[in-house]
Amino acid sequence: MLRQSIDLEQTRFEFPPEGGEIVVAGMQELDWSKANYLICKIETKNEWLVPLIFRFYKEQDEYLQVTMGTIPQTEVIVSFPLSALDRQKVFLPRTPGKLKTLISGTGLSKEEISRITIGTSKSFQSQLFEIKDLYLDVEEPEYLLPDKVMVDSFGQSKWKDWPGKTNSESELVTYLNQQVGVEKKFPSEWSAYGGWKKKQFDSTGFFRTEHDGSRWWLIDPEGYAFWSVGLDCVRPEIQGLLEGLEKQYEWLSETDEYKDMYYQEKDLQFVDYSIANLIRAFGNSYREKWNVMTENRLIEWRINTVGNWSSGDFIKNTKLPYVWPLKDFPGTKKKIFRDFPDAFSEEYVAEAKKYAKQLEEFKDDPYMIGYFLTNEPLWAFAENVNLAEELLEKNEILSSKFVFIDRMRKKYNGNIERFNQAWNVSFNDFKELLAPLKKSSTLSQQAKDDLEAFTRELIYKYTEVVCQAVKEIDCRHLNLGMRYAWISSEFIFEGSSLFDVFTLNNYSMVPNKEDIMEISEKSGLPVLIGEFHFGSVDAGLPATGLKGVASQEDRAKAYRYYIENAATIPSLIGAHYFTLYDQSVLGRFDGENFQIGLLDVCHKPYENFTNGITKSNERIYSVAAGTQQPYTHNAKEIPRIGF
């Protein structure tokens, strides 16, 4: 038996704006042990992204949630590998018709599935989709798509028009050539680095932090107060998946002139219409012209920091402060949970030393503010994760297990009976903890306490090893921390004292002052926001991103309210907007296709948005110093489209 069909009582689903779910009937007839994939053929009817949500329930109403995005208004095939029920993964690779996949909730086995529901999340309007087939199978399906052109020759959506859409190559070329020669300068009261000349401290020749008695500041190399208004992904590329989607693009060049619009990563092929549009306008000199155009734009918008994941070539050829993401965070072959390494192993120490060497080329650059160790570690996506419990569940022998056993032996004075009584177990020797032990935090309150204490120790060691390695190479630049997605556990603060700045990404309509101040107090550090954004569906993409508003005018209001109110928080030293460009219509490597950029794929700014950005950024120092009040007119939020 290979394919097992799942009969649905209905195939057409219409959910109200508040979303909802329905229970899939006939679950008792399925043999999950003989299946590897849940496969669905679906067509969403709305022109924006409609999340397809599967929930796999245990008997006690715990569930694993799988959220999938699909290309709108197109029949697509998506699948979920049942091996991912263990929640060791947060995201899954793309397939042609499927966009992003997000896994959350409680892990379970196939045998524990008691029921499945199908549904969707909140939206600003009703959501409609049709499920044309649903079944279990052993083999992964073919992800065939209909022959339907969805993207025009400039990389824009074919299914929609909007003000500012590029209609011809001559229009594109004329516009871009007009942008190159417009030189801009920062305001006269700003320093060469974009700092504020009205407030000066001691200069060290590099960026640092200082508390002036009222608030935290970054200090630029000349000694001027600096509040970091940043922009992430300052690079010309807009990555779009090509593999399996070739027939969905109106134009694909086969000439050598446009070879740079194609590239391959991790066995997947990508196409880049942003690069193609630059080649149309500037030929072989497109990167040099883009550098000049973009530097002037950032200065015009009063952006004083080149944010994460930006072009190294742009950074080297311009004079703007920047932050830098270190790549390939050290790991170990055997993991404790998701991407969390065997932190007490010699392997981890050795990998950390190799990783730190990449700072060699940056250590003398005064324009570098600092570096990020990693971005949104996946282990920290799990709420209140007990890493020590995950460690004890492993069948592998890890160095951290031996350290934990040593801690228990010392705590209980080598007396196994005392340990047994405390943990409610019956071991003959502490070494029996080397064998897999399931759900050990439920054995007793003392077991839970011991495990949480060692979880703190694991996270501290994880942080300490890396922080020591990078400081040995570069002691001049700021260690900007881990860029956590959110504070999913108090344990995250373990080791944060080894950073110079605590960074987290903050997708909200405005940062919560009390929360930011609490993070600063617990870490003992100033705080930097690494990402925030606002998107709309009034332009050419089907998703708003993680915060949605109704229009480009509302995006300007939302930015102004966010950034100016952020600047009033005494422990915040900056906030970086994500990103310079909109994402690709048919999705980037992980499927995101958000309308979040300052620029579209044809390099045109959303002027209502960028005008608002400029107004607030020009005021940022007077607002941070308290001599001007922050902007007060926030935009109305709509339910986000995207995840």
XYZ file of C-alpha atoms in Angstrom:
643
model
C 0.000 0.000 0.000
C 1.435 3.331 -1.090
C -1.128 6.070 -1.620
C -3.883 6.471 1.005
C -6.599 8.913 -0.034
C -8.215 11.152 2.559
C -11.862 11.842 1.762
C -12.914 15.357 2.676
C -16.504 16.201 3.498
C -15.959 19.450 1.633
C -13.347 20.559 -0.889
C -14.107 24.267 -1.090
C -13.202 26.259 2.001
C -14.240 29.846 2.663
C -13.076 31.298 5.939
C -14.115 34.677 7.356
C -11.483 37.353 8.103
C -10.946 35.907 11.585
C -9.806 32.602 10.040
C -10.733 29.159 11.360
C -10.291 25.408 10.898
C -12.236 22.243 10.119
C -11.575 18.700 11.331
C -10.517 16.111 8.754
C -12.745 13.038 9.060
C -11.785 9.382 8.555
C -8.477 9.486 10.416
C -8.997 6.037 11.980
C -8.794 4.399 8.546
C -5.271 5.644 7.807
C -2.096 3.650 8.392
C 0.440 6.341 9.281
C 3.228 3.795 9.709
C 3.166 3.196 5.939
C 3.398 6.863 4.940
C 6.229 9.397 4.659
C 4.355 12.424 3.264
C 1.044 14.221 3.605
C 0.328 15.614 0.121
C -2.180 18.253 -0.895
C -3.284 19.687 -4.241
C -4.680 23.151 -3.564
C -5.730 26.333 -5.356
C -6.193 29.582 -3.435
C -8.694 31.971 -4.991
C -7.536 35.270 -3.469
C -4.883 37.377 -5.179
C -2.876 37.601 -1.953
C -1.156 34.853 0.018
C -3.570 32.585 1.935
C -1.765 30.477 4.569
C -2.722 26.790 4.575
C -2.540 25.525 8.165
C -2.439 21.852 9.163
C -2.627 20.953 12.838
C -1.623 17.469 13.982
C -3.205 16.826 17.390
C -2.347 14.480 20.224
C -5.141 13.098 22.380
C -4.569 15.739 25.064
C -5.120 18.617 22.597
C -1.438 19.408 22.196
C -0.631 19.915 18.540
C 2.073 20.566 15.968
C 1.157 23.348 13.553
C 2.418 23.442 9.972
C 1.789 26.701 8.100
C 2.388 26.710 4.353
C 2.174 29.506 1.823
C 1.260 28.768 -1.787
C 1.423 30.795 -4.996
C -1.966 32.564 -5.269
C -4.655 31.767 -7.840
C -2.778 28.732 -9.134
C -3.239 24.994 -8.674
C -0.185 23.730 -6.810
C 0.982 20.563 -5.081
C 2.503 20.837 -1.607
C 3.735 18.155 0.755
C 4.717 17.795 4.386
C 7.370 15.199 5.287
C 6.119 13.324 8.329
C 9.691 13.082 9.613
C 9.335 16.780 10.526
C 6.671 15.965 13.135
C 9.497 15.834 15.701
C 9.745 19.701 15.509
C 13.513 19.562 15.134
C 13.015 21.856 12.144
C 11.338 25.266 12.108
C 11.409 25.892 8.346
C 11.291 23.477 5.409
C 12.851 23.853 1.952
C 10.819 25.355 -0.852
C 9.172 23.432 -3.642
C 7.998 25.198 -6.843
C 4.387 26.017 -5.925
C 4.944 26.171 -2.176
C 6.294 29.307 -0.555
C 7.352 29.425 3.090
C 6.723 26.618 5.606
C 6.747 27.314 9.346
C 6.557 24.567 11.997
C 5.575 25.367 15.580
C 4.007 23.741 18.614
C 4.500 20.344 20.243
C 6.466 17.561 18.593
C 4.818 14.176 18.201
C 5.200 10.841 16.437
C 3.004 9.445 13.667
C 1.526 6.988 16.137
C 0.381 9.801 18.438
C -1.744 11.623 15.823
C -5.361 11.614 16.973
C -6.828 14.087 14.496
C -5.910 16.657 11.842
C -7.473 20.017 11.121
C -7.192 22.238 8.047
C -7.576 25.979 8.335
C -6.088 29.412 7.835
C -5.142 32.488 9.854
C -6.679 35.934 10.228
C -6.766 38.233 7.206
C -8.160 41.595 6.214
C -10.827 39.895 4.044
C -12.453 36.477 3.680
C -10.193 33.740 2.352
C -11.095 31.082 -0.155
C -9.277 27.966 -1.295
C -10.110 24.636 -2.893
C -8.434 21.365 -1.928
C -8.552 19.124 -4.980
C -6.705 16.154 -3.498
C -5.377 15.118 -0.084
C -3.540 11.874 0.592
C -0.697 10.062 2.325
C 2.110 8.515 0.310
C 5.507 6.896 0.675
C 7.139 8.909 -2.114
C 7.523 12.653 -2.480
C 5.322 13.945 -5.342
C 6.237 15.804 -8.522
C 5.530 19.493 -8.058
C 4.101 20.281 -11.476
C 2.561 23.690 -12.170
C 0.245 24.801 -14.985
C 1.687 26.792 -17.906
C 0.753 30.201 -16.572
C 2.870 33.366 -16.855
C 2.830 35.245 -13.553
C 5.885 37.515 -13.761
C 6.563 40.077 -16.502
C 9.898 40.741 -18.202
C 10.903 43.246 -15.496
C 10.175 40.903 -12.588
C 6.822 42.501 -11.709
C 3.534 40.751 -11.011
C 1.425 40.085 -14.130
C -1.869 39.771 -12.269
C -2.032 43.320 -10.947
C -1.471 46.991 -11.831
C -0.548 49.802 -9.425
C 0.748 53.392 -9.564
C 4.456 53.400 -10.383
C 4.543 50.085 -12.230
C 7.163 50.107 -14.998
C 5.627 49.614 -18.438
C 8.556 49.642 -20.892
C 12.310 49.185 -21.132
C 12.797 52.774 -22.329
C 10.972 54.046 -19.245
C 13.194 51.898 -17.008
C 16.477 52.909 -18.681
C 15.667 56.625 -18.762
C 14.643 56.658 -15.124
C 17.703 54.799 -13.820
C 20.177 56.942 -15.750
C 18.604 60.037 -14.218
C 19.310 58.691 -10.715
C 23.060 58.179 -10.921
C 24.407 61.727 -10.952
C 22.395 63.138 -8.059
C 24.937 63.630 -5.225
C 23.542 64.005 -1.709
C 25.054 64.998 1.628
C 24.103 64.495 5.267
C 22.834 67.586 7.174
C 25.549 70.026 8.281
C 24.946 69.161 11.956
C 25.833 65.512 11.259
C 29.410 64.257 11.380
C 31.226 62.465 8.567
C 29.940 59.199 10.079
C 26.350 60.399 10.484
C 26.720 61.223 14.187
C 25.261 64.299 15.902
C 27.681 67.203 16.333
C 25.546 68.788 19.050
C 26.527 66.082 21.542
C 30.163 65.021 21.867
C 32.054 62.488 23.981
C 35.654 61.246 23.987
C 36.758 59.849 20.638
C 38.536 56.506 20.281
C 38.701 56.147 16.504
C 36.097 53.345 16.596
C 32.417 53.007 17.471
C 31.604 52.340 21.116
C 28.688 52.767 23.557
C 28.227 55.141 26.476
C 25.476 56.042 28.930
C 25.292 59.818 29.480
C 23.357 59.573 32.732
C 19.994 59.746 30.965
C 20.255 57.335 28.068
C 22.527 55.038 26.071
C 24.229 56.235 22.871
C 26.480 54.788 20.262
C 29.537 57.048 19.935
C 31.043 57.465 16.468
C 34.833 57.362 15.846
C 35.037 61.160 16.166
C 33.270 61.109 19.528
C 29.827 62.307 18.424
C 26.552 60.816 19.666
C 25.206 58.328 17.128
C 21.729 56.777 16.927
C 21.771 54.009 14.335
C 19.078 54.409 11.686
C 19.783 51.351 9.582
C 18.614 49.601 6.442
C 19.074 45.846 6.002
C 19.963 44.053 2.761
C 21.570 47.020 0.989
C 22.503 45.031 -2.070
C 21.219 44.999 -5.665
C 20.108 41.361 -5.660
C 16.502 40.203 -5.311
C 16.636 36.420 -5.224
C 13.755 34.592 -6.909
C 13.388 30.831 -7.244
C 13.701 29.661 -10.845
C 13.845 25.886 -10.584
C 10.450 24.393 -11.425
C 9.003 27.851 -12.162
C 10.531 28.506 -15.584
C 7.161 28.677 -17.358
C 5.847 31.243 -14.899
C 8.297 33.918 -16.108
C 7.508 35.924 -19.238
C 11.146 36.500 -20.177
C 14.357 34.601 -19.455
C 17.465 35.669 -21.347
C 19.806 33.073 -22.796
C 22.493 35.596 -23.810
C 25.835 36.056 -22.087
C 24.992 39.726 -21.473
C 22.517 38.728 -18.773
C 24.439 35.840 -17.211
C 24.605 37.660 -13.854
C 20.844 37.397 -13.450
C 21.224 33.662 -12.770
C 22.936 31.850 -9.914
C 22.732 28.631 -7.953
C 22.702 27.983 -4.207
C 22.348 24.645 -2.427
C 21.248 22.794 -5.566
C 18.538 25.343 -6.415
C 18.564 27.756 -9.359
C 17.585 31.397 -8.914
C 16.766 34.305 -11.210
C 17.256 37.985 -10.415
C 15.286 40.629 -12.330
C 16.747 43.439 -10.227
C 20.155 42.638 -11.730
C 18.645 42.246 -15.214
C 17.083 45.707 -14.933
C 20.414 47.246 -13.919
C 22.134 45.548 -16.867
C 19.475 46.983 -19.185
C 20.318 50.478 -17.957
C 24.068 50.343 -17.314
C 25.550 47.315 -19.083
C 28.790 45.935 -17.616
C 29.221 48.890 -15.243
C 25.947 48.198 -13.437
C 27.507 47.474 -10.030
C 29.558 50.671 -9.951
C 26.533 52.736 -11.032
C 24.327 50.995 -8.476
C 26.849 51.752 -5.700
C 26.811 55.477 -6.523
C 23.022 55.631 -6.893
C 22.403 53.725 -3.671
C 24.878 55.646 -1.530
C 23.202 58.901 -2.574
C 19.771 57.462 -1.853
C 20.722 56.336 1.650
C 22.164 59.772 2.392
C 19.049 61.445 0.958
C 16.849 59.268 3.192
C 19.120 60.123 6.185
C 20.020 56.488 6.773
C 23.337 56.436 8.622
C 23.903 52.670 8.899
C 24.227 49.943 6.283
C 22.427 47.073 7.967
C 22.728 43.308 8.042
C 23.210 41.144 4.909
C 24.396 44.056 2.809
C 26.816 44.042 -0.110
C 30.479 43.817 0.875
C 31.380 45.554 -2.375
C 29.047 48.451 -1.523
C 30.508 48.736 1.977
C 34.090 48.801 0.670
C 33.378 51.407 -2.011
C 31.314 53.845 0.052
C 31.874 55.809 3.233
C 28.949 54.833 5.427
C 28.995 53.101 8.822
C 27.898 49.468 8.702
C 27.236 46.354 10.728
C 28.362 42.938 9.573
C 26.921 39.426 9.984
C 29.508 36.777 10.702
C 28.747 33.655 8.675
C 28.816 29.948 9.475
C 28.210 30.124 13.208
C 30.194 27.281 14.785
C 28.390 24.004 15.201
C 29.065 20.393 15.996
C 28.196 17.262 14.063
C 25.951 16.106 16.900
C 23.365 18.657 17.984
C 21.481 18.951 21.267
C 18.352 20.567 19.809
C 17.848 21.964 16.308
C 20.968 24.087 15.689
C 22.192 24.129 19.309
C 25.661 22.515 19.363
C 27.377 20.238 21.836
C 28.554 23.343 23.688
C 31.034 21.637 26.050
C 32.848 19.763 23.287
C 36.370 20.436 22.037
C 34.902 20.352 18.546
C 32.830 23.447 19.358
C 35.863 25.324 20.689
C 37.875 24.489 17.574
C 35.057 25.548 15.245
C 34.656 28.824 17.143
C 38.317 29.689 16.644
C 38.053 29.052 12.898
C 34.863 31.096 12.721
C 36.450 34.081 14.476
C 39.208 34.407 11.881
C 36.824 36.061 9.422
C 37.101 39.225 11.534
C 40.738 39.675 10.489
C 39.838 41.777 7.444
C 37.584 44.136 9.426
C 39.506 44.793 12.640
C 41.072 48.103 11.535
C 38.026 49.621 9.776
C 36.579 52.627 11.669
C 33.345 52.510 9.637
C 32.444 49.125 11.060
C 30.141 49.620 14.061
C 30.216 45.987 15.049
C 29.333 42.439 14.097
C 26.460 40.030 14.697
C 27.373 36.537 15.846
C 24.339 34.913 14.216
C 20.725 35.592 13.287
C 17.637 34.149 14.962
C 19.066 30.824 16.194
C 16.448 28.154 15.624
C 16.732 26.592 19.085
C 15.456 29.881 20.525
C 12.224 29.702 18.488
C 10.928 27.119 20.981
C 9.165 28.748 23.921
C 10.948 28.036 27.230
C 12.950 25.234 25.703
C 14.671 22.940 28.199
C 17.934 22.153 26.427
C 19.145 19.834 29.189
C 15.999 17.729 28.810
C 16.593 17.605 25.049
C 20.200 16.572 25.766
C 19.119 13.634 27.917
C 16.727 12.417 25.224
C 19.582 12.012 22.734
C 20.785 8.542 21.894
C 24.213 9.897 20.904
C 27.087 10.329 23.313
C 27.776 14.062 23.648
C 30.432 15.842 25.709
C 27.734 17.947 27.341
C 26.127 14.771 28.709
C 29.311 13.877 30.568
C 29.468 17.401 31.994
C 25.856 17.121 33.151
C 26.536 13.744 34.791
C 29.537 15.256 36.558
C 27.363 18.140 37.808
C 24.784 15.682 39.187
C 27.429 13.498 40.819
C 28.918 16.529 42.583
C 25.565 17.983 43.587
C 24.424 14.731 45.160
C 27.886 13.949 46.642
C 28.230 10.844 44.515
C 25.233 9.275 46.273
C 23.038 7.655 43.624
C 20.274 6.962 46.157
C 19.976 10.668 46.959
C 19.756 11.380 43.241
C 17.139 8.628 42.750
C 15.016 10.037 45.541
C 15.286 13.596 44.195
C 14.511 12.594 40.626
C 12.064 9.759 41.338
C 14.137 7.202 39.391
C 15.925 3.946 40.243
C 19.409 4.106 38.715
C 22.350 1.994 39.818
C 24.915 4.545 38.631
C 25.030 8.125 37.390
C 26.383 6.816 34.071
C 22.925 5.473 33.283
C 22.086 9.084 32.318
C 24.061 8.389 29.130
C 21.125 6.308 27.885
C 18.159 8.201 26.384
C 15.773 9.483 29.042
C 12.450 10.859 27.782
C 10.648 13.861 29.302
C 12.972 13.957 32.279
C 11.663 17.337 33.480
C 8.371 15.630 34.380
C 9.990 13.127 36.740
C 9.980 15.492 39.714
C 10.231 19.160 40.581
C 13.871 18.671 41.547
C 14.627 17.063 38.182
C 13.050 20.044 36.458
C 15.091 22.467 38.576
C 18.351 20.603 37.911
C 17.664 20.529 34.184
C 16.813 24.212 34.020
C 20.010 25.061 35.902
C 22.060 23.097 33.379
C 20.133 24.660 30.477
C 21.376 28.025 31.752
C 24.888 26.617 31.918
C 24.658 25.264 28.372
C 23.558 28.623 26.965
C 26.271 30.474 28.878
C 28.919 28.083 27.536
C 27.477 28.340 24.005
C 27.870 32.120 24.222
C 31.158 32.254 26.108
C 33.127 30.059 23.709
C 32.218 32.204 20.710
C 32.614 35.559 22.464
C 36.098 34.669 23.671
C 37.116 33.557 20.186
C 35.991 36.759 18.434
C 37.521 39.061 21.064
C 40.885 37.388 20.581
C 40.794 38.475 16.927
C 39.015 41.839 17.218
C 38.756 43.791 20.462
C 37.971 47.148 18.833
C 34.546 46.610 17.312
C 31.286 46.014 19.123
C 29.981 42.506 19.633
C 26.320 43.060 18.705
C 25.103 39.674 19.917
C 22.840 36.994 18.453
C 19.929 38.937 16.836
C 17.289 36.898 18.655
C 13.859 36.719 17.006
C 12.179 37.440 20.354
C 12.628 36.675 24.026
C 11.270 33.138 24.000
C 12.802 32.279 27.379
C 14.538 33.953 30.302
C 17.396 31.544 29.618
C 18.350 33.635 26.567
C 19.959 36.205 28.851
C 22.573 33.683 30.006
C 25.901 34.880 28.600
C 24.499 38.150 27.269
C 26.858 40.065 29.574
C 29.630 38.943 27.203
C 28.138 41.024 24.370
C 28.571 44.780 23.990
C 25.019 45.285 22.694
C 21.913 43.107 23.010
C 20.190 42.814 19.620
C 16.761 41.445 18.867
C 14.352 41.735 15.962
C 11.141 43.525 16.857
C 8.143 43.233 14.542
C 5.501 45.410 16.162
C 3.672 48.644 15.434
C 5.918 50.307 18.016
C 8.555 48.941 20.418
C 7.242 48.508 23.944
C 9.298 50.780 26.189
C 8.877 48.622 29.288
C 9.958 45.485 27.411
C 13.052 47.142 25.931
C 14.048 48.642 29.268
C 13.615 45.234 30.934
C 15.824 43.573 28.313
C 18.464 46.225 28.919
C 18.242 45.756 32.682
C 18.494 41.958 32.500
C 21.386 41.996 30.038
C 23.090 45.090 31.457
C 23.472 46.378 27.901
C 22.111 48.909 25.447
C 19.651 47.405 22.966
C 19.601 47.470 19.161
C 16.605 46.462 17.037
C 17.922 44.434 14.105
C 14.720 44.217 12.047
C 11.268 45.755 11.693
C 9.072 46.430 8.686
C 5.641 47.297 7.330
C 4.123 46.053 4.086
C 0.969 46.569 2.077
C -0.939 44.829 -0.719
C -1.622 47.989 -2.743
C 1.476 47.375 -4.872
C 2.670 44.331 -6.784
C 3.273 41.587 -4.250
C 0.830 39.203 -2.536
C 2.066 39.521 1.060
C 2.571 42.333 3.560
C 5.254 40.681 5.635
C 5.099 40.456 9.401
C 3.307 43.773 9.936
C 0.635 44.949 7.523
C -1.020 48.285 6.762
C -3.411 49.355 4.016
C -1.297 51.587 1.739
C 2.070 53.208 1.039
C 0.879 56.327 2.864
C 0.158 54.133 5.873
C 3.582 52.544 5.605
C 5.081 56.037 5.974
C 2.951 56.718 9.057
C 3.850 53.341 10.553
C 7.592 53.881 9.999
C 7.500 57.383 11.467
C 5.580 56.271 14.551
C 7.864 53.282 15.092
C 11.270 54.902 14.597
C 10.587 58.149 16.456
C 9.008 56.453 19.457
C 11.874 53.938 19.452
C 14.336 56.824 19.671
C 12.706 58.033 22.904
C 13.502 54.764 24.713
C 16.651 55.457 26.782
C 18.166 51.985 26.369
C 17.739 51.814 22.570
C 20.690 52.859 20.402
C 19.159 52.163 16.980
C 16.669 50.340 14.790
C 17.225 48.818 11.352
C 14.485 48.490 8.726
C 14.168 45.244 6.755
C 14.677 45.665 3.703
C 15.893 47.965 0.883
C 13.974 46.076 -1.846
C 10.706 44.222 -2.111
C 11.133 40.475 -2.321
C 10.568 38.404 -5.462
C 6.977 37.891 -6.682
C 7.348 34.097 -6.667
C 9.406 34.024 -3.492
C 13.015 33.939 -2.380
C 14.897 30.851 -1.144
C 12.478 30.206 1.730
C 9.336 31.409 -0.066
C 8.944 34.890 1.404
C 7.488 37.343 -1.143
C 6.773 40.432 0.927
C 6.046 43.986 -0.217
C 8.354 45.533 2.378
C 10.941 47.453 0.383
C 11.775 51.107 -0.046
C 12.341 50.165 -3.689
C 10.598 47.867 -6.154
C 12.335 45.431 -8.502
C 12.764 48.220 -11.078
C 14.648 50.311 -8.497
C 11.865 52.853 -8.122
C 11.161 54.133 -4.599
C 7.709 54.098 -3.079
C 7.861 57.868 -2.736
C 5.092 58.269 -0.186
C 6.975 55.815 1.998
C 10.503 57.177 1.480
C 9.370 60.777 2.015
C 8.056 59.767 5.433
C 11.288 57.919 6.201
C 13.353 61.005 5.373
C 11.261 63.301 7.552
C 11.633 61.104 10.617
C 15.293 60.278 10.127
C 16.131 63.996 9.937
C 14.487 64.443 13.356
C 15.958 61.384 15.001
C 18.625 63.109 17.110
C 16.408 65.871 18.465
C 13.750 63.259 19.310
C 16.310 60.984 20.989
C 17.664 63.938 22.988
C 14.138 64.931 24.044
C 14.115 68.376 22.416
C 11.329 67.365 20.001
C 8.291 65.178 20.586
C 7.961 61.948 18.564
C 5.504 61.519 15.703
C 2.038 60.674 17.032
C -0.062 59.534 14.029
C 0.211 55.773 13.804
C -1.278 53.854 10.877
C -4.088 51.356 11.352
C -2.729 47.823 11.361
C -4.341 45.130 9.202
C -3.872 41.391 9.840
C -0.519 40.430 8.424
C -0.269 38.512 5.177
C 2.834 36.401 5.552
C 4.663 34.548 8.294
